C-alpha atoms as an extended CHARMM CRD file, in Angstrom:
* protein
*
       115  EXT
         1         1  GLN       CA              0.0190000000       -0.1110000000       -0.2510000000  PROA      1               0.0000000000
         2         2  VAL       CA              1.2690000000        3.7090000000       -0.6140000000  PROA      2               0.0000000000
         3         3  GLN       CA             -0.7780000000        6.5410000000        0.8520000000  PROA      3               0.0000000000
         4         4  LEU       CA             -0.3860000000        9.7450000000       -1.3880000000  PROA      4               0.0000000000
         5         5  VAL       CA             -1.0090000000       13.4120000000        0.1150000000  PROA      5               0.0000000000
         6         6  GLU       CA             -1.5660000000       16.0150000000       -2.4480000000  PROA      6               0.0000000000
         7         7  SER       CA             -1.2180000000       19.7240000000       -1.5520000000  PROA      7               0.0000000000
         8         8  GLY       CA             -0.6060000000       22.9090000000       -2.9770000000  PROA      8               0.0000000000
         9         9  GLY       CA             -3.7380000000       23.8110000000       -5.0970000000  PROA      9               0.0000000000
        10        10  GLY       CA             -5.7360000000       26.8620000000       -4.3960000000  PROA      10              0.0000000000
        11        11  LEU       CA             -7.0510000000       30.0690000000       -6.7070000000  PROA      11              0.0000000000
        12        12  VAL       CA             -5.2670000000       31.7180000000       -9.1070000000  PROA      12              0.0000000000
        13        13  GLN       CA             -5.5180000000       34.2200000000      -11.7540000000  PROA      13              0.0000000000
        14        14  PRO       CA             -5.2390000000       33.2240000000      -15.5300000000  PROA      14              0.0000000000
        15        15  GLY       CA             -1.3890000000       33.6560000000      -16.2360000000  PROA      15              0.0000000000
        16        16  GLY       CA             -0.2240000000       32.8730000000      -12.6320000000  PROA      16              0.0000000000
        17        17  SER       CA              1.7210000000       29.8090000000      -11.2820000000  PROA      17              0.0000000000
        18        18  LEU       CA              1.0830000000       26.8890000000       -8.8080000000  PROA      18              0.0000000000
        19        19  ARG       CA              3.3160000000       24.4480000000       -7.5210000000  PROA      19              0.0000000000
        20        20  LEU       CA              1.6100000000       20.8750000000       -6.5630000000  PROA      20              0.0000000000
        21        21  SER       CA              3.2280000000       18.5140000000       -4.0700000000  PROA      21              0.0000000000
        22        22  CYS       CA              2.3910000000       14.3870000000       -3.7800000000  PROA      22              0.0000000000
        23        23  ALA       CA              4.0300000000       13.1410000000       -0.6610000000  PROA      23              0.0000000000
        24        24  ALA       CA              4.4960000000        9.4360000000       -0.6540000000  PROA      24              0.0000000000
        25        25  SER       CA              4.2740000000        7.1870000000        2.5100000000  PROA      25              0.0000000000
        26        26  ARG       CA              6.5070000000        4.6000000000        1.1150000000  PROA      26              0.0000000000
        27        27  ASN       CA             10.3680000000        4.1510000000        1.3700000000  PROA      27              0.0000000000
        28        28  SER       CA              9.9840000000        2.3470000000       -2.3070000000  PROA      28              0.0000000000
        29        29  PHE       CA              8.8380000000        5.3570000000       -3.8400000000  PROA      29              0.0000000000
        30        30  ASN       CA             11.8120000000        5.3200000000       -6.2040000000  PROA      30              0.0000000000
        31        31  SER       CA             10.3650000000        2.3260000000       -8.0980000000  PROA      31              0.0000000000
        32        32  TYR       CA              7.0410000000        4.0010000000       -8.7820000000  PROA      32              0.0000000000
        33        33  THR       CA              6.3840000000        5.7280000000      -11.9540000000  PROA      33              0.0000000000
        34        34  MET       CA              4.3810000000        8.9500000000      -11.0330000000  PROA      34              0.0000000000
        35        35  GLY       CA              1.9440000000       11.0180000000      -12.5170000000  PROA      35              0.0000000000
        36        36  TRP       CA             -0.3390000000       13.7740000000      -12.3880000000  PROA      36              0.0000000000
        37        37  TYR       CA             -3.9960000000       13.3640000000      -13.4200000000  PROA      37              0.0000000000
        38        38  ARG       CA             -6.8380000000       16.2030000000      -13.5400000000  PROA      38              0.0000000000
        39        39  GLN       CA            -10.6120000000       15.9740000000      -13.3620000000  PROA      39              0.0000000000
        40        40  ALA       CA            -12.7290000000       19.0790000000      -14.7200000000  PROA      40              0.0000000000
        41        41  PRO       CA            -16.4600000000       19.0000000000      -13.7040000000  PROA      41              0.0000000000
        42        42  GLY       CA            -18.6670000000       16.9030000000      -16.3550000000  PROA      42              0.0000000000
        43        43  LYS       CA            -15.4390000000       15.7480000000      -17.8680000000  PROA      43              0.0000000000
        44        44  ARG       CA            -13.4060000000       12.0160000000      -17.2580000000  PROA      44              0.0000000000
        45        45  ARG       CA            -10.2800000000       11.7910000000      -15.7490000000  PROA      45              0.0000000000
        46        46  GLU       CA             -7.6840000000       12.6790000000      -17.6630000000  PROA      46              0.0000000000
        47        47  LEU       CA             -3.3160000000       12.2460000000      -17.6990000000  PROA      47              0.0000000000
        48        48  VAL       CA             -1.5990000000       15.6140000000      -17.4050000000  PROA      48              0.0000000000
        49        49  ALA       CA              2.0620000000       14.3460000000      -16.8620000000  PROA      49              0.0000000000
        50        50  LEU       CA              4.1040000000       11.3010000000      -16.1940000000  PROA      50              0.0000000000
        51        51  ILE       CA              7.7100000000       10.6720000000      -14.3490000000  PROA      51              0.0000000000
        52        52  THR       CA              9.1730000000        7.2800000000      -14.6110000000  PROA      52              0.0000000000
        53        53  SER       CA             11.4530000000        5.7340000000      -11.4670000000  PROA      53              0.0000000000
        54        54  GLY       CA             14.3540000000        6.8200000000      -14.2080000000  PROA      54              0.0000000000
        55        55  GLY       CA             13.2840000000        9.9230000000      -14.4890000000  PROA      55              0.0000000000
        56        56  ASN       CA             11.6580000000        9.7250000000      -17.8530000000  PROA      56              0.0000000000
        57        57  THR       CA              8.7870000000       12.6460000000      -18.5160000000  PROA      57              0.0000000000
        58        58  ASN       CA              5.9560000000       12.7450000000      -20.4750000000  PROA      58              0.0000000000
        59        59  TYR       CA              3.3720000000       15.3500000000      -20.6840000000  PROA      59              0.0000000000
        60        60  ALA       CA             -0.0760000000       16.1510000000      -22.3560000000  PROA      60              0.0000000000
        61        61  ASP       CA              0.1030000000       18.1370000000      -25.3320000000  PROA      61              0.0000000000
        62        62  SER       CA             -2.1980000000       20.6660000000      -23.4130000000  PROA      62              0.0000000000
        63        63  VAL       CA              0.1970000000       21.7600000000      -20.7350000000  PROA      63              0.0000000000
        64        64  LYS       CA              3.8820000000       20.8810000000      -22.6970000000  PROA      64              0.0000000000
        65        65  GLY       CA              5.8520000000       24.0260000000      -22.1980000000  PROA      65              0.0000000000
        66        66  ARG       CA              3.5470000000       25.4390000000      -19.1830000000  PROA      66              0.0000000000
        67        67  PHE       CA              3.8650000000       22.5820000000      -16.4960000000  PROA      67              0.0000000000
        68        68  THR       CA              7.1030000000       20.4160000000      -15.3550000000  PROA      68              0.0000000000
        69        69  ILE       CA              6.9410000000       17.6140000000      -13.2330000000  PROA      69              0.0000000000
        70        70  SER       CA              9.7060000000       16.4030000000      -10.7630000000  PROA      70              0.0000000000
        71        71  ARG       CA             10.5660000000       14.3640000000       -7.9640000000  PROA      71              0.0000000000
        72        72  ASP       CA             12.8450000000       13.9700000000       -4.9520000000  PROA      72              0.0000000000
        73        73  ASN       CA             13.3560000000       10.2650000000       -4.0670000000  PROA      73              0.0000000000
        74        74  ALA       CA             15.0370000000       11.5040000000       -0.9770000000  PROA      74              0.0000000000
        75        75  LYS       CA             11.8730000000       13.1790000000        0.1370000000  PROA      75              0.0000000000
        76        76  ASN       CA              9.5670000000       10.7220000000       -1.2100000000  PROA      76              0.0000000000
        77        77  THR       CA              7.4940000000       13.6060000000       -3.0760000000  PROA      77              0.0000000000
        78        78  MET       CA              6.7430000000       14.4460000000       -6.5910000000  PROA      78              0.0000000000
        79        79  TYR       CA              6.2610000000       18.1550000000       -7.4980000000  PROA      79              0.0000000000
        80        80  MET       CA              4.0730000000       19.7540000000      -10.4150000000  PROA      80              0.0000000000
        81        81  GLN       CA              5.1360000000       23.4730000000      -11.1210000000  PROA      81              0.0000000000
        82        82  MET       CA              2.4430000000       24.9630000000      -13.2060000000  PROA      82              0.0000000000
        83        83  ASN       CA              3.0670000000       28.0410000000      -15.3820000000  PROA      83              0.0000000000
        84        84  SER       CA              1.0190000000       30.3890000000      -17.2660000000  PROA      84              0.0000000000
        85        85  LEU       CA             -2.2180000000       28.8050000000      -16.0690000000  PROA      85              0.0000000000
        86        86  LYS       CA             -5.4230000000       28.9680000000      -18.1340000000  PROA      86              0.0000000000
        87        87  PRO       CA             -9.0080000000       28.9250000000      -16.7590000000  PROA      87              0.0000000000
        88        88  GLU       CA             -9.1460000000       25.3570000000      -18.9290000000  PROA      88              0.0000000000
        89        89  ASP       CA             -6.5260000000       23.9670000000      -16.1990000000  PROA      89              0.0000000000
        90        90  THR       CA             -9.2530000000       24.0230000000      -13.3100000000  PROA      90              0.0000000000
        91        91  ALA       CA             -9.7090000000       21.1390000000      -12.2510000000  PROA      91              0.0000000000
        92        92  VAL       CA             -9.0550000000       18.4050000000       -8.8760000000  PROA      92              0.0000000000
        93        93  TYR       CA             -5.5200000000       17.2240000000       -9.3230000000  PROA      93              0.0000000000
        94        94  TYR       CA             -4.6310000000       13.8590000000       -8.3920000000  PROA      94              0.0000000000
        95        95  CYS       CA             -1.4470000000       12.3850000000       -7.6450000000  PROA      95              0.0000000000
        96        96  ASN       CA             -0.5620000000        8.5870000000       -8.4280000000  PROA      96              0.0000000000
        97        97  ALA       CA              1.5930000000        5.8850000000       -8.3570000000  PROA      97              0.0000000000
        98        98  ALA       CA              2.1830000000        2.6570000000      -10.3760000000  PROA      98              0.0000000000
        99        99  ARG       CA              4.1740000000       -0.1490000000      -10.4380000000  PROA      99              0.0000000000
       100       100  TYR       CA              3.8600000000       -3.8350000000      -11.2760000000  PROA      100             0.0000000000
       101       101  GLY       CA              0.1420000000       -3.3260000000      -12.0400000000  PROA      101             0.0000000000
       102       102  SER       CA             -1.0090000000       -1.9080000000       -9.1140000000  PROA      102             0.0000000000
       103       103  GLN       CA             -1.8800000000        1.6880000000       -8.7120000000  PROA      103             0.0000000000
       104       104  TYR       CA             -2.7550000000        4.2900000000       -5.9040000000  PROA      104             0.0000000000
       105       105  TRP       CA             -4.4880000000        7.4670000000       -5.7790000000  PROA      105             0.0000000000
       106       106  GLY       CA             -4.0640000000       10.3620000000       -3.5940000000  PROA      106             0.0000000000
       107       107  GLN       CA             -7.1560000000       12.2990000000       -2.6260000000  PROA      107             0.0000000000
       108       108  GLY       CA             -6.8930000000       15.0480000000       -4.9250000000  PROA      108             0.0000000000
       109       109  THR       CA             -6.0980000000       18.8110000000       -4.6420000000  PROA      109             0.0000000000
       110       110  LYS       CA             -8.2910000000       21.3820000000       -6.3940000000  PROA      110             0.0000000000
       111       111  VAL       CA             -6.7220000000       24.2350000000       -8.6920000000  PROA      111             0.0000000000
       112       112  THR       CA             -9.1330000000       27.0590000000       -9.9280000000  PROA      112             0.0000000000
       113       113  VAL       CA             -7.9110000000       29.3710000000      -12.3270000000  PROA      113             0.0000000000
       114       114  SER       CA            -10.1260000000       32.3520000000      -12.5930000000  PROA      114             0.0000000000
       115       115  SER       CA            -10.1840000000       36.0150000000      -12.4960000000  PROA      115             0.0000000000
C-alpha cells in the first residue's frame, strides 16, 4: 500500500503559477512511476504528466511547455510546477503511483484558475 497526499492547490488568476506536491508514504517511492491526473467538472479524469523511476517524463499536449513534473526520491515527494495557468486548467488534480500493475491515488487537490 502507498498513501499519497497532495497539496498546493488553490485559486490563481490566469497567467499565474502554482506548485503541486505529492508526498508518498513508502520508502520504495523511487521504484514507482508517478503521475498527475486531473478531472474537471463533468469531464473524465485525464493524464497530465508522468515521471518514471528513471526520471523520464511525458506530458499531455495541453500542458507542454507550461507544466514541469519532477520528483525528489530522498523526500518521497513528487512535484508539478504549473506556469501560465489558463481557466481550462481548472480541475481537481490527483497524484498517482503505479508499479507492477498496481495503482494508488491521492485524495486530490483543487486548482481554480479564474479572474
